Amino acid sequence: MSQAMVEVRGVFKSFPAADHPVRILDGVDLTVAPGERVAIVGPSGSGKSTLLNLLGTLDTPDQGTVVIDGMDLSRMAGDALATFRNANIGFVFQSHHLLPHLTVHENVLVPVLARESRIGPEVLARAGALLERVGLTPRQGQLPGRLSGGERQRAAVVRALINRPKLLLADEPTGALDRASAGEIATLLGELNREQGVTLVVVTHSDDLASRMERVLRMQDGRLV
Ligand SMILES: Nc1ncnc2c1ncn2[C@@H]1O[C@H](COP(=O)(O)OP(=O)(O)OP(=O)(O)O)[C@@H](O)[C@H]1O
Ligand SMILES: [Mg+2]
């Protein structure tokens, strides 16, 4: 068997609350194969974003291990972790988080500048191809404020993919969109998973988006079932 893309074992996470810490993740196990599409669903407050943040190296578990593409995250810190994240993991959030003063084209290149001082022709070609792929070529010179919600989210998807991540994490990527735009993004994520071979872990309240994944896991009582 080939190595898992995501391997989560016995992960616990609590957050401080009014009087005593509240355990949000209570022994989560999760294995995701390379190229797989997985949805995580569950009630609000059940810990879906908390888990996604652990996968994305944005937070650390109290206990347990998170291994991404064979790298145990607990063995990396600081710059090494940031470099690993930038090279291997793409994020799409409910809110696009595009920088308002940069054009769409500039926005999608931001993750490249985090690791290279200049933008080479190869990267420019990739940005152009991805923007074309998501139908944003005519919009690439515009500021995000001029775009529709669906267009902004497509730009955010391109930005997440620009560094060729092996793992794409999306937290309610269609949560802020109308039905039609949500459907577009759902289709796009599925197609990009197949075309680019990127492993996809999506947190969503949308049955439509969840149904496009190969596996749907539910967060319940701090575990995935
Ligand atoms: N940094 C934090 N500090 C304190 N409590 C937190 C923190 N992050 C999350 N929590 C709490 O942990 C619980 C789970 O939050 P989380 O955001 O993971 O839920 P969720 O399943 O993503 O919910 P939703 O569907 O509403 O996005 C919530 O009660 C939340 O208030
Ligand atoms: Mg959430």
CSV table of C-alpha atoms and ligand atoms in Angstrom, one decimal:
chain,number,residue,atom,x,y,z
A,1,MET,CA,0.0,0.0,0.0
A,2,SER,CA,1.3,3.5,-0.8
A,3,GLN,CA,1.8,5.9,2.0
A,4,ALA,CA,-1.2,7.9,3.3
A,5,MET,CA,-1.5,11.6,2.5
A,6,VAL,CA,-3.1,12.2,5.9
A,7,GLU,CA,-2.6,10.0,8.9
A,8,VAL,CA,-4.2,11.3,12.1
A,9,ARG,CA,-3.9,9.0,15.2
A,10,GLY,CA,-5.5,9.5,18.6
A,11,VAL,CA,-5.8,13.3,18.4
A,12,PHE,CA,-7.2,15.2,21.4
A,13,LYS,CA,-7.8,18.9,21.6
A,14,SER,CA,-9.4,21.0,24.3
A,15,PHE,CA,-10.0,24.8,24.4
A,16,PRO,CA,-10.3,26.9,27.6
A,17,ALA,CA,-13.9,27.8,28.4
A,18,ALA,CA,-15.5,29.7,31.2
A,19,ASP,CA,-14.6,27.4,34.1
A,20,HIS,CA,-12.8,24.4,32.8
A,21,PRO,CA,-11.4,23.4,29.4
A,22,VAL,CA,-13.8,21.8,26.9
A,23,ARG,CA,-12.6,18.8,25.0
A,24,ILE,CA,-13.5,19.3,21.3
A,25,LEU,CA,-11.5,16.5,19.7
A,26,ASP,CA,-11.7,13.3,21.7
A,27,GLY,CA,-9.5,10.7,20.0
A,28,VAL,CA,-9.8,11.5,16.3
A,29,ASP,CA,-8.4,8.9,13.8
A,30,LEU,CA,-8.3,9.7,10.1
A,31,THR,CA,-6.5,8.3,7.1
A,32,VAL,CA,-6.8,9.8,3.7
A,33,ALA,CA,-5.1,8.2,0.7
A,34,PRO,CA,-3.3,10.3,-1.9
A,35,GLY,CA,-5.7,11.7,-4.5
A,36,GLU,CA,-8.7,10.9,-2.4
A,37,ARG,CA,-11.7,13.3,-1.9
A,38,VAL,CA,-13.1,13.3,1.7
A,39,ALA,CA,-15.9,15.4,3.2
A,40,ILE,CA,-16.2,16.1,6.9
A,41,VAL,CA,-19.7,17.0,8.1
A,42,GLY,CA,-21.3,17.5,11.5
A,43,PRO,CA,-23.1,20.0,13.6
A,44,SER,CA,-21.8,23.6,14.2
A,45,GLY,CA,-19.3,23.6,17.0
A,46,SER,CA,-18.4,19.9,16.7
A,47,GLY,CA,-14.8,20.6,15.9
A,48,LYS,CA,-14.6,20.4,12.1
A,49,SER,CA,-12.6,23.5,11.6
A,50,THR,CA,-10.5,22.6,14.6
A,51,LEU,CA,-9.5,19.4,12.9
A,52,LEU,CA,-8.9,21.1,9.6
A,53,ASN,CA,-6.6,23.6,11.3
A,54,LEU,CA,-4.6,20.7,12.7
A,55,LEU,CA,-4.3,19.1,9.3
A,56,GLY,CA,-3.2,22.5,7.9
A,57,THR,CA,-0.4,22.9,10.6
A,58,LEU,CA,-2.2,26.0,11.8
A,59,ASP,CA,-2.7,24.5,15.2
A,60,THR,CA,-1.3,21.6,17.2
A,61,PRO,CA,-3.0,18.8,19.0
A,62,ASP,CA,-2.8,18.3,22.8
A,63,GLN,CA,-2.2,14.7,22.2
A,64,GLY,CA,-1.8,12.3,19.3
A,65,THR,CA,-0.1,12.6,15.9
A,66,VAL,CA,-0.8,14.3,12.6
A,67,VAL,CA,1.3,13.0,9.7
A,68,ILE,CA,1.0,14.7,6.3
A,69,ASP,CA,2.7,13.0,3.4
A,70,GLY,CA,4.9,11.0,5.7
A,71,MET,CA,6.0,14.1,7.8
A,72,ASP,CA,5.1,14.0,11.5
A,73,LEU,CA,4.1,17.6,12.1
A,74,SER,CA,5.1,17.5,15.7
A,75,ARG,CA,8.7,17.1,14.6
A,76,MET,CA,8.7,20.4,12.8
A,77,ALA,CA,8.3,23.9,14.1
A,78,GLY,CA,8.7,27.5,13.0
A,79,ASP,CA,10.2,28.2,9.6
A,80,ALA,CA,10.4,24.5,8.7
A,81,LEU,CA,6.7,24.1,9.4
A,82,ALA,CA,5.8,27.2,7.4
A,83,THR,CA,7.9,26.0,4.5
A,84,PHE,CA,6.3,22.6,4.6
A,85,ARG,CA,2.9,24.2,4.7
A,86,ASN,CA,3.5,26.5,1.9
A,87,ALA,CA,4.9,23.8,-0.4
A,88,ASN,CA,2.4,21.1,0.4
A,89,ILE,CA,-0.9,22.4,1.6
A,90,GLY,CA,-3.4,24.7,0.0
A,91,PHE,CA,-6.3,26.3,1.9
A,92,VAL,CA,-9.7,27.6,0.8
A,93,PHE,CA,-11.9,29.2,3.5
A,94,GLN,CA,-15.5,30.2,3.6
A,95,SER,CA,-14.4,33.8,3.2
A,96,HIS,CA,-11.9,34.1,0.3
A,97,HIS,CA,-9.3,36.2,2.2
A,98,LEU,CA,-8.0,37.8,-1.0
A,99,LEU,CA,-5.9,40.9,-0.5
A,100,PRO,CA,-8.2,43.8,-1.5
A,101,HIS,CA,-5.5,46.0,-3.0
A,102,LEU,CA,-4.0,43.3,-5.3
A,103,THR,CA,-5.5,42.2,-8.6
A,104,VAL,CA,-6.8,38.7,-9.0
A,105,HIS,CA,-3.6,37.8,-10.9
A,106,GLU,CA,-1.4,39.2,-8.2
A,107,ASN,CA,-3.4,37.5,-5.4
A,108,VAL,CA,-2.9,34.1,-6.8
A,109,LEU,CA,0.9,34.7,-7.0
A,110,VAL,CA,1.2,35.6,-3.3
A,111,PRO,CA,1.9,32.1,-2.1
A,112,VAL,CA,4.8,31.9,-4.6
A,113,LEU,CA,6.4,35.1,-3.3
A,114,ALA,CA,6.4,33.5,0.2
A,115,ARG,CA,9.0,31.1,-1.1
A,116,GLU,CA,10.7,32.6,-4.1
A,117,SER,CA,11.9,36.2,-4.5
A,118,ARG,CA,10.9,36.4,-8.1
A,119,ILE,CA,8.1,34.9,-10.2
A,120,GLY,CA,9.5,32.8,-13.0
A,121,PRO,CA,7.9,32.1,-16.4
A,122,GLU,CA,6.8,28.7,-15.4
A,123,VAL,CA,4.8,30.0,-12.5
A,124,LEU,CA,3.3,32.7,-14.6
A,125,ALA,CA,2.2,30.1,-17.1
A,126,ARG,CA,0.7,28.0,-14.4
A,127,ALA,CA,-1.2,30.9,-12.9
A,128,GLY,CA,-2.5,31.8,-16.4
A,129,ALA,CA,-3.6,28.2,-17.0
A,130,LEU,CA,-5.3,27.8,-13.7
A,131,LEU,CA,-7.1,31.2,-14.1
A,132,GLU,CA,-8.2,30.1,-17.5
A,133,ARG,CA,-9.3,26.8,-16.1
A,134,VAL,CA,-11.6,28.4,-13.6
A,135,GLY,CA,-12.9,31.0,-16.2
A,136,LEU,CA,-11.2,34.0,-14.6
A,137,THR,CA,-8.9,35.1,-17.5
A,138,PRO,CA,-11.1,38.1,-18.3
A,139,ARG,CA,-11.1,39.1,-14.6
A,140,GLN,CA,-7.5,38.6,-13.7
A,141,GLY,CA,-6.6,42.3,-13.8
A,142,GLN,CA,-9.4,43.4,-11.5
A,143,LEU,CA,-9.4,43.9,-7.8
A,144,PRO,CA,-11.3,41.3,-5.7
A,145,GLY,CA,-13.9,44.0,-4.7
A,146,ARG,CA,-15.1,44.1,-8.3
A,147,LEU,CA,-15.8,40.3,-8.5
A,148,SER,CA,-18.8,38.2,-7.6
A,149,GLY,CA,-18.7,35.9,-4.6
A,150,GLY,CA,-18.3,32.9,-6.8
A,151,GLU,CA,-15.5,34.5,-8.8
A,152,ARG,CA,-13.6,35.5,-5.7
A,153,GLN,CA,-13.9,31.9,-4.4
A,154,ARG,CA,-12.6,30.6,-7.7
A,155,ALA,CA,-9.6,33.0,-7.4
A,156,ALA,CA,-9.1,31.6,-3.9
A,157,VAL,CA,-9.0,28.1,-5.3
A,158,VAL,CA,-6.4,29.1,-7.9
A,159,ARG,CA,-4.3,30.7,-5.2
A,160,ALA,CA,-4.6,27.6,-3.1
A,161,LEU,CA,-3.3,25.4,-6.0
A,162,ILE,CA,-0.6,27.7,-7.3
A,163,ASN,CA,2.3,25.9,-5.4
A,164,ARG,CA,1.0,22.5,-6.5
A,165,PRO,CA,0.1,21.3,-3.1
A,166,LYS,CA,-0.5,17.7,-2.5
A,167,LEU,CA,-3.3,18.4,-0.1
A,168,LEU,CA,-6.1,20.9,-0.5
A,169,LEU,CA,-8.1,21.8,2.7
A,170,ALA,CA,-11.3,23.6,2.3
A,171,ASP,CA,-13.4,24.9,5.2
A,172,GLU,CA,-17.0,25.6,4.0
A,173,PRO,CA,-15.8,26.8,0.6
A,174,THR,CA,-19.3,27.2,-0.6
A,175,GLY,CA,-20.8,28.5,2.7
A,176,ALA,CA,-21.0,32.1,1.6
A,177,LEU,CA,-22.2,31.5,-1.9
A,178,ASP,CA,-25.6,31.3,-3.6
A,179,ARG,CA,-26.8,27.9,-4.9
A,180,ALA,CA,-25.5,28.4,-8.4
A,181,SER,CA,-22.1,29.6,-7.4
A,182,ALA,CA,-21.8,26.9,-4.8
A,183,GLY,CA,-22.5,24.3,-7.4
A,184,GLU,CA,-19.8,25.7,-9.6
A,185,ILE,CA,-17.2,25.6,-6.9
A,186,ALA,CA,-18.2,22.1,-5.9
A,187,THR,CA,-17.8,20.9,-9.5
A,188,LEU,CA,-14.6,22.7,-9.8
A,189,LEU,CA,-13.1,21.2,-6.7
A,190,GLY,CA,-14.0,17.7,-7.9
A,191,GLU,CA,-12.5,18.3,-11.3
A,192,LEU,CA,-9.3,19.8,-10.0
A,193,ASN,CA,-8.9,16.9,-7.7
A,194,ARG,CA,-9.0,14.6,-10.7
A,195,GLU,CA,-7.0,16.8,-13.0
A,196,GLN,CA,-4.3,17.9,-10.6
A,197,GLY,CA,-4.3,14.7,-8.5
A,198,VAL,CA,-4.6,16.9,-5.4
A,199,THR,CA,-6.0,15.2,-2.2
A,200,LEU,CA,-9.1,17.0,-1.1
A,201,VAL,CA,-10.4,17.3,2.5
A,202,VAL,CA,-13.6,19.5,2.6
A,203,VAL,CA,-15.5,20.6,5.6
A,204,THR,CA,-19.1,21.4,4.6
A,205,HIS,CA,-22.7,21.8,5.6
A,206,SER,CA,-23.7,21.3,2.0
A,207,ASP,CA,-25.1,18.0,1.1
A,208,ASP,CA,-24.4,18.7,-2.6
A,209,LEU,CA,-20.7,19.3,-2.0
A,210,ALA,CA,-20.4,16.4,0.4
A,211,SER,CA,-22.1,14.1,-2.1
A,212,ARG,CA,-19.3,14.8,-4.6
A,213,MET,CA,-16.6,13.4,-2.3
A,214,GLU,CA,-15.7,9.7,-2.3
A,215,ARG,CA,-16.1,9.4,1.5
A,216,VAL,CA,-18.2,11.4,3.9
A,217,LEU,CA,-17.1,11.4,7.6
A,218,ARG,CA,-19.2,12.8,10.4
A,219,MET,CA,-17.8,14.6,13.4
A,220,GLN,CA,-19.7,13.4,16.4
A,221,ASP,CA,-18.8,13.5,20.1
A,222,GLY,CA,-15.3,14.6,19.2
A,223,ARG,CA,-14.6,11.7,16.8
A,224,LEU,CA,-15.0,10.9,13.2
A,225,VAL,CA,-17.6,8.3,12.4
B,1,LIG,N1,-9.1,29.1,19.5
B,1,LIG,C1,-10.2,28.7,20.2
B,1,LIG,N2,-10.3,29.0,21.5
B,1,LIG,C2,-11.4,28.6,22.3
B,1,LIG,N3,-12.3,27.9,21.8
B,1,LIG,C3,-12.3,27.5,20.5
B,1,LIG,C4,-11.2,27.9,19.7
B,1,LIG,N4,-11.4,27.3,18.4
B,1,LIG,C5,-12.5,26.7,18.5
B,1,LIG,N5,-13.1,26.7,19.7
B,1,LIG,C6,-14.3,26.1,20.2
B,1,LIG,O1,-14.3,24.7,19.8
B,1,LIG,C7,-15.6,24.3,19.3
B,1,LIG,C8,-15.4,23.7,17.9
B,1,LIG,O2,-15.2,24.8,17.0
B,1,LIG,P1,-15.0,24.5,15.5
B,1,LIG,O3,-14.7,25.9,14.9
B,1,LIG,O4,-14.0,23.5,15.2
B,1,LIG,O5,-16.4,24.0,15.1
B,1,LIG,P2,-17.0,23.6,13.7
B,1,LIG,O6,-17.4,22.2,13.7
B,1,LIG,O7,-16.1,24.1,12.6
B,1,LIG,O8,-18.3,24.5,13.6
B,1,LIG,P3,-19.0,25.4,12.4
B,1,LIG,O9,-19.8,24.3,11.6
B,1,LIG,O10,-19.9,26.3,13.1
B,1,LIG,O11,-17.9,26.0,11.6
B,1,LIG,C9,-16.5,25.5,19.4
B,1,LIG,O12,-17.2,25.4,20.6
B,1,LIG,C10,-15.5,26.7,19.5
B,1,LIG,O13,-16.0,27.8,20.2
B,2,MG,MG,-16.1,25.6,11.2
